[in-house]
Amino acid sequence: MKTIKTDIAVIGGGPAGLAAALAAKEQGAALVTILERNEELGGILQQCIHHGFGLHRYSQELTGPEYAQRFIDEVETSDIDVHLETMVLEITQDRVVYAMNAKDGMMRIEAGAVVLGMGCRERTRGALRIPGHRPAGVLTAGAAQRFVNIDGYIPGKEAVILGSGDIGLIMARRFTLEGAQVNAVVEIMPYAAGLTRNVVQCLDDFGIPLKLRSTVVHIHGQERLEGVTIAEVDDSWNPVAGTEQYVPCDTLLLSVGLIPENELSLQAGVEMDAVTGGPLVDHRMMTTVAGVFACGNVLHVHDVVDYVSEEAEVAGSAASAWLQSEKTQVPDVTVKAGEGVRYVLPQSIDSRGEAKLFLRVTQPQENVVLDIGGLFQLKQRVVRPSEMIQVKLSRKILEKLDSNAITISVAQEVKAVG
Amino acid sequence: MQNRHFDVAVIGGGIVGTAVVRELSRYTLRSVLIEKEAEVGWGTTKANSGIVHAGFHDKPGTNKAKYCVPGNALYPALCQELDVNFRQNGIFMVARTDEEAELLHTYLEQGRENGVPGIRLVNAEEAVALEPNLTKDTKAALDAPSGGVVAPFELATALMENAEDNGAELLTETRVEDIAWDGTSFTIQTNRGSVTASHIINAAGLFADRIAAMVDDTSFSIVPRKGEEYLMDKAMGDIVERTIFPVPTGWTKGVLVIPTVDGNLMIGPTGETIERRDDMATTAEGFAQVYQNVKTLVEGIDPSKVIAPFAGIRAASDRGDFVIEPSSVCPAMIHAAGMESPGLTAAPAIALDVVRMLQDQVALTKKPDFRPRRRPVVRFHQLSREEQAGLIEQDARYGRIVCRCETVTEAEVIDAVKRGGRTIDGIKFRVRAGAGRCQGGFCMPLVMKILSRELGIPMQEVSKRGGETYQLKAAAKQFLTVEEAVQ
Ligand SMILES: Cc1cc2nc3c(=O)[nH]c(=O)nc-3n(C[C@H](O)[C@H](O)[C@H](O)COP(=O)(O)OP(=O)(O)OC[C@H]3O[C@@H](n4cnc5c(N)ncnc54)[C@H](O)[C@@H]3O)c2cc1C
């Protein structure tokens, strides 16, 4: 078994891993190693051939591969060590990483710090326990996206899409453009799960019906999928009897949520947040295991990649800084989600510095204010669970803080009289 | 296949048929197994609880009691010979009320009479000490240490592979449609031509009564009974060590908590008499029933950890017992039917007895060169890092992970194809690629590519499990008209 020593081991070469590696380098780490299981860098972006990446970061509408390429080019001109087709099997608490590939065999990588950037996986039919038979033709939207965009095959001719997550919306358009028919996108919530712009550009522009407050209650077909029964749901998401409707289709795409892939993190002893499904982190993106950092979709599911890059840069440079001096910037304030807020990241910050918070609300609302721990309030015209909100806390504002906890909550705006 | 003659034709490649044909392959016989699906093991054998029962549930004097305990006793050696995962984790039947605790004595007595080894009663304190996640309601438990868990599909494929190594033949995608008996031999009509055979073993599971009826034997019929099962993430796998049973209240053994041989947790099954023999749909009511029941047995089962719901159909006979006998109408056909639970457990013992029944009709000679062992299977994820390193050095294909959830390598998938895997599910059940928490989301395209390459078929012809179960309808752009494509 080969033993390798490195300063920073970055697990995953998607947008998070790429940005973290570059930032670590920038911050002075001598040896940075990216471990990626695919045959190329770029992660899931490589199959996202549609436009819409980089609006915030570059004020440009890039495709996924174009966005990824900007980082890949930078990595390639740096001396960052990249291992492709390399699977990480295990990360220990003291930052030993076991990884393997066909060329180098099994590797024992002793890392000064580890940055987790493994991304997420899609929720499956099994996890939803959708009743019915188990025919071919039921697959996750991401798997279908890979078949169409990378492998060059179209799974079916007539589809129903369950869930209105962004990949599902994008795939509704892709299927249509490929000459297949999309009979409906079915969403259990009263609003779409994906970005509004995707609802408009992928469904509305093609006349694909979005059925809200509805779900698939039965899957039909012994061999290949023949159709699904959909039904409306009540306030507790139970199907309403009498509203069942049979929709023929040979393909059911599932876009029903993404789950951060934290099996390796758990092995390393990292503590998880039950709401995000990702590690608990501080303002450095450091997890509860010293020297192990996390960023990107393994930390929490993002809607736009630009924020992933930003968050990963924090993680990468903090990992490098931590290596140089472990005592820097220990957090002293906990951050909590209050009324109307689903989660806030990071879960702890350092009041002596500045901080950036990422948060999601629990439901869409108009004209609300975000209360930031009583320190200040932010007016928001619309808030949606699908759209992550960023809040900057300057050093000056944090100086005013006289407690060791901040709670972020949503309040309906009180109209001033007169 | 036209007009070939066999000494024995086994109809049905479930656990019973494969166990029988493997037993037959010890003898100098021309034997064939005829299976309608693309691979063996896809009937009830694929979809059950995977428990090797101890044998205290069955009333003495029944065929179930007769074959269960001996079948259980054959398991450790059989699984070792064939290199199949088997774990003797033991069984607890848990009483939650004083009434139920009283009933445990009946099962203890019944178990003793059936010859269940090591069976005993344990009090609440000991039960909870041994299984800390049993609920506070636990009053007492019946402990049957000989109970175990196995991967039934894996065992069926291993039995078939070993039978083929020893000269038996396998016909897949071959459905028996009619049988004629001319007094000395059977002509077996299938969708792919006909063969003749001197003897038939009827192991056709859910359709065993139809096979019997083909020789005008209507002495039994199959009453299908569905069972829904819910497989859970490995994160739940350690919640219990033993398989936990309730005290039965009705016809079935009740809803169980099963730590599977692969390290998952499974909860189920339900028991519902159904009309159609292909009704393998799972239902919301089924899950609710399963979950409500297991909650009263074991604490901490998280319903959000389900990764794969499925249903299997028990091929119960209208006699309420296994039908293991030469046909009364046409004795050259021997039935191994009515195989509801504990059919999986009983199968090895039934196979021995079926061969004995055949010996009553015809003299059999043992092959001197029978090879009982199967070529060992490499299970990469079960090896130490050093062993894994060594394997990759020998063969770079061990260095490529196909299934990330279950850590399955390309070399293992290719080996599964060599051993008879033809389909996505066939690979999944053999080497677990796609059996993990992402349910093939990531590895299905990779597995399909390997199947396409190794079998020399296009991607669109790679199927989930034979028949019309294709995953890909066409190459991209194929649905577009020329004008659309040009645009
Ligand atoms: C939910 C559930 C849970 C269970 N749990 C357990 C358990 O924990 N322990 C236990 O011991 N038992 C259990 N059982 C019972 C056990 O699964 C069965 O007894 C066993 O699998 C039966 O095997 P078989 O070979 O008879 O049938 P099958 O596996 O159904 O095999 C029959 C085969 O015959 C083929 N066939 C049928 N007709 C034709 C035809 N005309 N031509 C060609 N081929 C044909 C079919 O395709 C099939 O492959 C359970 C059953 C169910 C449903």
mmCIF file of N, CA, C and O in Angstrom, chain B residues 368-443:
data_model
loop_
_atom_site.group_PDB
_atom_site.id
_atom_site.type_symbol
_atom_site.label_atom_id
_atom_site.label_comp_id
_atom_site.label_asym_id
_atom_site.label_seq_id
_atom_site.Cartn_x
_atom_site.Cartn_y
_atom_site.Cartn_z
ATOM 1 N N PRO B 368 -18.442 -40.099 -9.722
ATOM 2 C CA PRO B 368 -17.228 -40.119 -8.897
ATOM 3 C C PRO B 368 -16.567 -38.731 -8.820
ATOM 4 O O PRO B 368 -15.884 -38.413 -7.855
ATOM 5 N N ASP B 369 -16.804 -37.920 -9.833
ATOM 6 C CA ASP B 369 -16.061 -36.655 -9.889
ATOM 7 C C ASP B 369 -16.919 -35.432 -9.564
ATOM 8 O O ASP B 369 -16.649 -34.340 -10.032
ATOM 9 N N PHE B 370 -17.982 -35.611 -8.778
ATOM 10 C CA PHE B 370 -18.826 -34.466 -8.388
ATOM 11 C C PHE B 370 -17.990 -33.452 -7.608
ATOM 12 O O PHE B 370 -17.262 -33.807 -6.682
ATOM 13 N N ARG B 371 -18.120 -32.188 -8.021
ATOM 14 C CA ARG B 371 -17.373 -31.126 -7.326
ATOM 15 C C ARG B 371 -18.355 -30.286 -6.515
ATOM 16 O O ARG B 371 -19.117 -29.511 -7.089
ATOM 17 N N PRO B 372 -18.336 -30.435 -5.213
ATOM 18 C CA PRO B 372 -19.356 -29.741 -4.397
ATOM 19 C C PRO B 372 -19.091 -28.250 -4.234
ATOM 20 O O PRO B 372 -19.988 -27.517 -3.856
ATOM 21 N N ARG B 373 -17.889 -27.804 -4.523
ATOM 22 C CA ARG B 373 -17.565 -26.403 -4.229
ATOM 23 C C ARG B 373 -17.731 -25.516 -5.449
ATOM 24 O O ARG B 373 -17.497 -25.930 -6.570
ATOM 25 N N ARG B 374 -18.090 -24.278 -5.174
ATOM 26 C CA ARG B 374 -18.199 -23.285 -6.227
ATOM 27 C C ARG B 374 -16.912 -22.468 -6.220
ATOM 28 O O ARG B 374 -16.318 -22.271 -5.168
ATOM 29 N N ARG B 375 -16.528 -22.013 -7.371
ATOM 30 C CA ARG B 375 -15.364 -21.121 -7.423
ATOM 31 C C ARG B 375 -15.618 -19.966 -6.458
ATOM 32 O O ARG B 375 -16.678 -19.331 -6.530
ATOM 33 N N PRO B 376 -14.670 -19.694 -5.560
ATOM 34 C CA PRO B 376 -14.942 -18.678 -4.521
ATOM 35 C C PRO B 376 -15.272 -17.309 -5.125
ATOM 36 O O PRO B 376 -14.792 -16.955 -6.190
ATOM 37 N N VAL B 377 -16.106 -16.588 -4.408
ATOM 38 C CA VAL B 377 -16.538 -15.264 -4.862
ATOM 39 C C VAL B 377 -15.708 -14.214 -4.128
ATOM 40 O O VAL B 377 -15.526 -14.314 -2.917
ATOM 41 N N VAL B 378 -15.204 -13.228 -4.857
ATOM 42 C CA VAL B 378 -14.503 -12.122 -4.198
ATOM 43 C C VAL B 378 -15.528 -11.077 -3.780
ATOM 44 O O VAL B 378 -16.303 -10.611 -4.607
ATOM 45 N N ARG B 379 -15.553 -10.762 -2.496
ATOM 46 C CA ARG B 379 -16.433 -9.676 -2.009
ATOM 47 C C ARG B 379 -15.528 -8.572 -1.496
ATOM 48 O O ARG B 379 -15.119 -8.566 -0.337
ATOM 49 N N PHE B 380 -15.217 -7.688 -2.417
ATOM 50 C CA PHE B 380 -14.203 -6.662 -2.165
ATOM 51 C C PHE B 380 -14.442 -5.918 -0.853
ATOM 52 O O PHE B 380 -13.538 -5.718 -0.063
ATOM 53 N N HIS B 381 -15.703 -5.506 -0.631
ATOM 54 C CA HIS B 381 -15.971 -4.658 0.530
ATOM 55 C C HIS B 381 -15.774 -5.377 1.852
ATOM 56 O O HIS B 381 -15.657 -4.742 2.887
ATOM 57 N N GLN B 382 -15.738 -6.694 1.821
ATOM 58 C CA GLN B 382 -15.560 -7.429 3.079
ATOM 59 C C GLN B 382 -14.089 -7.645 3.423
ATOM 60 O O GLN B 382 -13.767 -8.193 4.469
ATOM 61 N N LEU B 383 -13.164 -7.246 2.523
ATOM 62 C CA LEU B 383 -11.751 -7.537 2.734
ATOM 63 C C LEU B 383 -11.051 -6.407 3.495
ATOM 64 O O LEU B 383 -11.532 -5.278 3.553
ATOM 65 N N SER B 384 -9.881 -6.738 4.037
ATOM 66 C CA SER B 384 -9.083 -5.709 4.721
ATOM 67 C C SER B 384 -8.424 -4.828 3.668
ATOM 68 O O SER B 384 -8.337 -5.197 2.500
ATOM 69 N N ARG B 385 -7.959 -3.659 4.085
ATOM 70 C CA ARG B 385 -7.297 -2.739 3.146
ATOM 71 C C ARG B 385 -6.107 -3.433 2.474
ATOM 72 O O ARG B 385 -5.860 -3.232 1.287
ATOM 73 N N GLU B 386 -5.347 -4.242 3.232
ATOM 74 C CA GLU B 386 -4.186 -4.924 2.640
ATOM 75 C C GLU B 386 -4.633 -5.911 1.566
ATOM 76 O O GLU B 386 -4.047 -5.981 0.493
ATOM 77 N N GLU B 387 -5.676 -6.679 1.893
ATOM 78 C CA GLU B 387 -6.175 -7.647 0.898
ATOM 79 C C GLU B 387 -6.675 -6.923 -0.345
ATOM 80 O O GLU B 387 -6.446 -7.352 -1.472
ATOM 81 N N GLN B 388 -7.356 -5.801 -0.125
ATOM 82 C CA GLN B 388 -7.859 -5.017 -1.261
ATOM 83 C C GLN B 388 -6.684 -4.523 -2.103
ATOM 84 O O GLN B 388 -6.695 -4.623 -3.331
ATOM 85 N N ALA B 389 -5.646 -4.023 -1.427
ATOM 86 C CA ALA B 389 -4.464 -3.529 -2.139
ATOM 87 C C ALA B 389 -3.866 -4.655 -2.989
ATOM 88 O O ALA B 389 -3.505 -4.450 -4.161
ATOM 89 N N GLY B 390 -3.785 -5.838 -2.417
ATOM 90 C CA GLY B 390 -3.217 -6.989 -3.128
ATOM 91 C C GLY B 390 -4.020 -7.333 -4.377
ATOM 92 O O GLY B 390 -3.458 -7.600 -5.443
ATOM 93 N N LEU B 391 -5.339 -7.298 -4.239
ATOM 94 C CA LEU B 391 -6.208 -7.628 -5.384
ATOM 95 C C LEU B 391 -6.014 -6.636 -6.532
ATOM 96 O O LEU B 391 -5.947 -7.022 -7.697
ATOM 97 N N ILE B 392 -5.943 -5.343 -6.194
ATOM 98 C CA ILE B 392 -5.797 -4.329 -7.249
ATOM 99 C C ILE B 392 -4.461 -4.531 -7.968
ATOM 100 O O ILE B 392 -4.372 -4.368 -9.187
ATOM 101 N N GLU B 393 -3.438 -4.921 -7.198
ATOM 102 C CA GLU B 393 -2.144 -5.174 -7.842
ATOM 103 C C GLU B 393 -2.239 -6.313 -8.850
ATOM 104 O O GLU B 393 -1.674 -6.247 -9.937
ATOM 105 N N GLN B 394 -2.994 -7.343 -8.478
ATOM 106 C CA GLN B 394 -3.159 -8.499 -9.373
ATOM 107 C C GLN B 394 -3.968 -8.159 -10.611
ATOM 108 O O GLN B 394 -3.719 -8.648 -11.692
ATOM 109 N N ASP B 395 -5.026 -7.353 -10.406
ATOM 110 C CA ASP B 395 -5.990 -7.121 -11.482
ATOM 111 C C ASP B 395 -6.544 -5.696 -11.321
ATOM 112 O O ASP B 395 -7.278 -5.416 -10.379
ATOM 113 N N ALA B 396 -6.160 -4.843 -12.253
ATOM 114 C CA ALA B 396 -6.518 -3.421 -12.143
ATOM 115 C C ALA B 396 -8.026 -3.205 -12.098
ATOM 116 O O ALA B 396 -8.496 -2.177 -11.610
ATOM 117 N N ARG B 397 -8.808 -4.165 -12.592
ATOM 118 C CA ARG B 397 -10.264 -3.978 -12.582
ATOM 119 C C ARG B 397 -10.837 -3.947 -11.166
ATOM 120 O O ARG B 397 -11.928 -3.470 -10.942
ATOM 121 N N TYR B 398 -10.067 -4.466 -10.205
ATOM 122 C CA TYR B 398 -10.473 -4.310 -8.805
ATOM 123 C C TYR B 398 -10.237 -2.879 -8.322
ATOM 124 O O TYR B 398 -10.699 -2.482 -7.264
ATOM 125 N N GLY B 399 -9.507 -2.121 -9.097
ATOM 126 C CA GLY B 399 -9.213 -0.742 -8.714
ATOM 127 C C GLY B 399 -10.295 0.229 -9.144
ATOM 128 O O GLY B 399 -10.213 1.416 -8.864
ATOM 129 N N ARG B 400 -11.284 -0.275 -9.890
ATOM 130 C CA ARG B 400 -12.357 0.617 -10.332
ATOM 131 C C ARG B 400 -13.660 0.279 -9.612
ATOM 132 O O ARG B 400 -14.218 -0.792 -9.789
ATOM 133 N N ILE B 401 -14.135 1.246 -8.813
ATOM 134 C CA ILE B 401 -15.393 1.047 -8.091
ATOM 135 C C ILE B 401 -16.553 1.387 -9.017
ATOM 136 O O ILE B 401 -16.590 2.466 -9.607
ATOM 137 N N VAL B 402 -17.484 0.470 -9.134
ATOM 138 C CA VAL B 402 -18.679 0.712 -9.941
ATOM 139 C C VAL B 402 -19.801 1.246 -9.047
ATOM 140 O O VAL B 402 -20.384 2.279 -9.319
ATOM 141 N N CYS B 403 -20.059 0.527 -7.974
ATOM 142 C CA CYS B 403 -21.138 0.939 -7.061
ATOM 143 C C CYS B 403 -20.523 1.528 -5.807
ATOM 144 O O CYS B 403 -19.841 0.844 -5.061
ATOM 145 N N ARG B 404 -20.765 2.821 -5.601
ATOM 146 C CA ARG B 404 -20.114 3.479 -4.474
ATOM 147 C C ARG B 404 -20.783 3.179 -3.148
ATOM 148 O O ARG B 404 -20.133 3.138 -2.117
ATOM 149 N N CYS B 405 -22.082 2.999 -3.154
ATOM 150 C CA CYS B 405 -22.743 2.753 -1.875
ATOM 151 C C CYS B 405 -22.292 1.426 -1.263
ATOM 152 O O CYS B 405 -22.143 1.308 -0.066
ATOM 153 N N GLU B 406 -22.114 0.417 -2.110
ATOM 154 C CA GLU B 406 -21.797 -0.916 -1.598
ATOM 155 C C GLU B 406 -20.351 -1.316 -1.883
ATOM 156 O O GLU B 406 -19.960 -2.458 -1.648
ATOM 157 N N THR B 407 -19.557 -0.400 -2.438
ATOM 158 C CA THR B 407 -18.151 -0.655 -2.757
ATOM 159 C C THR B 407 -17.979 -1.931 -3.589
ATOM 160 O O THR B 407 -17.352 -2.905 -3.169
ATOM 161 N N VAL B 408 -18.545 -1.917 -4.786
ATOM 162 C CA VAL B 408 -18.453 -3.070 -5.679
ATOM 163 C C VAL B 408 -17.549 -2.686 -6.852
ATOM 164 O O VAL B 408 -17.729 -1.629 -7.459
ATOM 165 N N THR B 409 -16.605 -3.547 -7.167
ATOM 166 C CA THR B 409 -15.627 -3.218 -8.209
ATOM 167 C C THR B 409 -16.047 -3.750 -9.578
ATOM 168 O O THR B 409 -16.898 -4.645 -9.680
ATOM 169 N N GLU B 410 -15.393 -3.200 -10.595
ATOM 170 C CA GLU B 410 -15.668 -3.660 -11.955
ATOM 171 C C GLU B 410 -15.379 -5.153 -12.109
ATOM 172 O O GLU B 410 -16.123 -5.876 -12.762
ATOM 173 N N ALA B 411 -14.293 -5.614 -11.475
ATOM 174 C CA ALA B 411 -13.941 -7.037 -11.585
ATOM 175 C C ALA B 411 -15.073 -7.918 -11.065
ATOM 176 O O ALA B 411 -15.388 -8.960 -11.659
ATOM 177 N N GLU B 412 -15.714 -7.493 -9.988
ATOM 178 C CA GLU B 412 -16.805 -8.303 -9.425
ATOM 179 C C GLU B 412 -18.020 -8.319 -10.355
ATOM 180 O O GLU B 412 -18.694 -9.337 -10.481
ATOM 181 N N VAL B 413 -18.291 -7.181 -10.990
ATOM 182 C CA VAL B 413 -19.441 -7.134 -11.906
ATOM 183 C C VAL B 413 -19.167 -8.041 -13.113
ATOM 184 O O VAL B 413 -20.030 -8.816 -13.543
ATOM 185 N N ILE B 414 -17.943 -7.983 -13.623
ATOM 186 C CA ILE B 414 -17.606 -8.831 -14.773
ATOM 187 C C ILE B 414 -17.704 -10.307 -14.382
ATOM 188 O O ILE B 414 -18.234 -11.126 -15.129
ATOM 189 N N ASP B 415 -17.240 -10.618 -13.177
ATOM 190 C CA ASP B 415 -17.336 -12.002 -12.713
ATOM 191 C C ASP B 415 -18.793 -12.447 -12.614
ATOM 192 O O ASP B 415 -19.144 -13.575 -12.954
ATOM 193 N N ALA B 416 -19.658 -11.517 -12.176
ATOM 194 C CA ALA B 416 -21.084 -11.861 -12.066
ATOM 195 C C ALA B 416 -21.670 -12.164 -13.448
ATOM 196 O O ALA B 416 -22.529 -13.033 -13.594
ATOM 197 N N VAL B 417 -21.196 -11.460 -14.463
ATOM 198 C CA VAL B 417 -21.676 -11.742 -15.822
ATOM 199 C C VAL B 417 -21.171 -13.130 -16.246
ATOM 200 O O VAL B 417 -21.917 -13.938 -16.795
ATOM 201 N N LYS B 418 -19.929 -13.416 -15.922
ATOM 202 C CA LYS B 418 -19.355 -14.737 -16.251
ATOM 203 C C LYS B 418 -20.137 -15.862 -15.588
ATOM 204 O O LYS B 418 -20.269 -16.957 -16.111
ATOM 205 N N ARG B 419 -20.673 -15.579 -14.415
ATOM 206 C CA ARG B 419 -21.398 -16.606 -13.675
ATOM 207 C C ARG B 419 -22.865 -16.669 -14.073
ATOM 208 O O ARG B 419 -23.660 -17.324 -13.424
ATOM 209 N N GLY B 420 -23.272 -15.897 -15.036
ATOM 210 C CA GLY B 420 -24.650 -16.015 -15.504
ATOM 211 C C GLY B 420 -25.497 -14.765 -15.369
ATOM 212 O O GLY B 420 -26.660 -14.764 -15.766
ATOM 213 N N GLY B 421 -24.954 -13.688 -14.820
ATOM 214 C CA GLY B 421 -25.731 -12.451 -14.701
ATOM 215 C C GLY B 421 -26.006 -11.886 -16.088
ATOM 216 O O GLY B 421 -25.094 -11.753 -16.892
ATOM 217 N N ARG B 422 -27.251 -11.571 -16.386
ATOM 218 C CA ARG B 422 -27.620 -11.108 -17.723
ATOM 219 C C ARG B 422 -28.320 -9.755 -17.711
ATOM 220 O O ARG B 422 -28.562 -9.152 -18.752
ATOM 221 N N THR B 423 -28.701 -9.325 -16.534
ATOM 222 C CA THR B 423 -29.583 -8.157 -16.428
ATOM 223 C C THR B 423 -29.138 -7.263 -15.267
ATOM 224 O O THR B 423 -28.340 -7.682 -14.436
ATOM 225 N N ILE B 424 -29.698 -6.054 -15.218
ATOM 226 C CA ILE B 424 -29.339 -5.109 -14.160
ATOM 227 C C ILE B 424 -29.690 -5.694 -12.782
ATOM 228 O O ILE B 424 -28.877 -5.659 -11.863
ATOM 229 N N ASP B 425 -30.884 -6.263 -12.672
ATOM 230 C CA ASP B 425 -31.264 -6.858 -11.385
ATOM 231 C C ASP B 425 -30.417 -8.086 -11.065
ATOM 232 O O ASP B 425 -30.098 -8.356 -9.909
ATOM 233 N N GLY B 426 -30.078 -8.839 -12.101
ATOM 234 C CA GLY B 426 -29.249 -10.030 -11.899
ATOM 235 C C GLY B 426 -27.901 -9.659 -11.298
ATOM 236 O O GLY B 426 -27.387 -10.346 -10.418
ATOM 237 N N ILE B 427 -27.351 -8.557 -11.773
ATOM 238 C CA ILE B 427 -26.067 -8.083 -11.232
ATOM 239 C C ILE B 427 -26.277 -7.562 -9.815
ATOM 240 O O ILE B 427 -25.514 -7.848 -8.904
ATOM 241 N N LYS B 428 -27.372 -6.828 -9.648
ATOM 242 C CA LYS B 428 -27.662 -6.255 -8.336
ATOM 243 C C LYS B 428 -27.784 -7.352 -7.269
ATOM 244 O O LYS B 428 -27.197 -7.266 -6.201
ATOM 245 N N PHE B 429 -28.526 -8.380 -7.593
ATOM 246 C CA PHE B 429 -28.731 -9.425 -6.597
ATOM 247 C C PHE B 429 -27.496 -10.292 -6.402
ATOM 248 O O PHE B 429 -27.319 -10.889 -5.352
ATOM 249 N N ARG B 430 -26.643 -10.387 -7.413
ATOM 250 C CA ARG B 430 -25.423 -11.180 -7.246
ATOM 251 C C ARG B 430 -24.346 -10.442 -6.465
ATOM 252 O O ARG B 430 -23.769 -10.987 -5.538
ATOM 253 N N VAL B 431 -24.045 -9.211 -6.884
ATOM 254 C CA VAL B 431 -22.912 -8.524 -6.251
ATOM 255 C C VAL B 431 -23.300 -7.246 -5.531
ATOM 256 O O VAL B 431 -22.445 -6.534 -5.035
ATOM 257 N N ARG B 432 -24.586 -6.959 -5.464
ATOM 258 C CA ARG B 432 -25.109 -5.798 -4.730
ATOM 259 C C ARG B 432 -24.827 -4.454 -5.385
ATOM 260 O O ARG B 432 -25.048 -3.420 -4.766
ATOM 261 N N ALA B 433 -24.390 -4.430 -6.624
ATOM 262 C CA ALA B 433 -24.233 -3.134 -7.291
ATOM 263 C C ALA B 433 -25.633 -2.584 -7.545
ATOM 264 O O ALA B 433 -26.411 -3.171 -8.293
ATOM 265 N N GLY B 434 -25.966 -1.473 -6.896
ATOM 266 C CA GLY B 434 -27.304 -0.907 -7.044
ATOM 267 C C GLY B 434 -28.247 -1.290 -5.911
ATOM 268 O O GLY B 434 -29.392 -0.864 -5.885
ATOM 269 N N ALA B 435 -27.753 -2.084 -4.964
ATOM 270 C CA ALA B 435 -28.618 -2.513 -3.864
ATOM 271 C C ALA B 435 -28.545 -1.576 -2.674
ATOM 272 O O ALA B 435 -29.221 -1.787 -1.682
ATOM 273 N N GLY B 436 -27.729 -0.547 -2.764
ATOM 274 C CA GLY B 436 -27.515 0.315 -1.602
ATOM 275 C C GLY B 436 -28.466 1.484 -1.537
ATOM 276 O O GLY B 436 -29.508 1.505 -2.183
ATOM 277 N N ARG B 437 -28.065 2.478 -0.785
ATOM 278 C CA ARG B 437 -28.980 3.572 -0.470
ATOM 279 C C ARG B 437 -29.346 4.419 -1.679
ATOM 280 O O ARG B 437 -30.422 4.985 -1.712
ATOM 281 N N CYS B 438 -28.489 4.505 -2.701
ATOM 282 C CA CYS B 438 -28.888 5.333 -3.844
ATOM 283 C C CYS B 438 -29.641 4.515 -4.883
ATOM 284 O O CYS B 438 -30.082 5.040 -5.911
ATOM 285 N N GLN B 439 -29.783 3.194 -4.606
ATOM 286 C CA GLN B 439 -30.611 2.329 -5.451
ATOM 287 C C GLN B 439 -30.239 2.424 -6.938
ATOM 288 O O GLN B 439 -31.105 2.487 -7.812
ATOM 289 N N GLY B 440 -28.959 2.447 -7.209
ATOM 290 C CA GLY B 440 -28.503 2.413 -8.600
ATOM 291 C C GLY B 440 -28.487 3.754 -9.300
ATOM 292 O O GLY B 440 -28.163 3.817 -10.488
ATOM 293 N N GLY B 441 -28.813 4.815 -8.582
ATOM 294 C CA GLY B 441 -28.814 6.137 -9.194
ATOM 295 C C GLY B 441 -27.494 6.455 -9.886
ATOM 296 O O GLY B 441 -27.469 7.017 -10.972
ATOM 297 N N PHE B 442 -26.416 6.081 -9.251
ATOM 298 C CA PHE B 442 -25.108 6.356 -9.841
ATOM 299 C C PHE B 442 -24.572 5.190 -10.663
ATOM 300 O O PHE B 442 -23.957 5.394 -11.706
ATOM 301 N N CYS B 443 -24.778 3.966 -10.207
ATOM 302 C CA CYS B 443 -24.063 2.869 -10.868
ATOM 303 C C CYS B 443 -24.842 2.212 -11.993
ATOM 304 O O CYS B 443 -24.261 1.471 -12.782
#
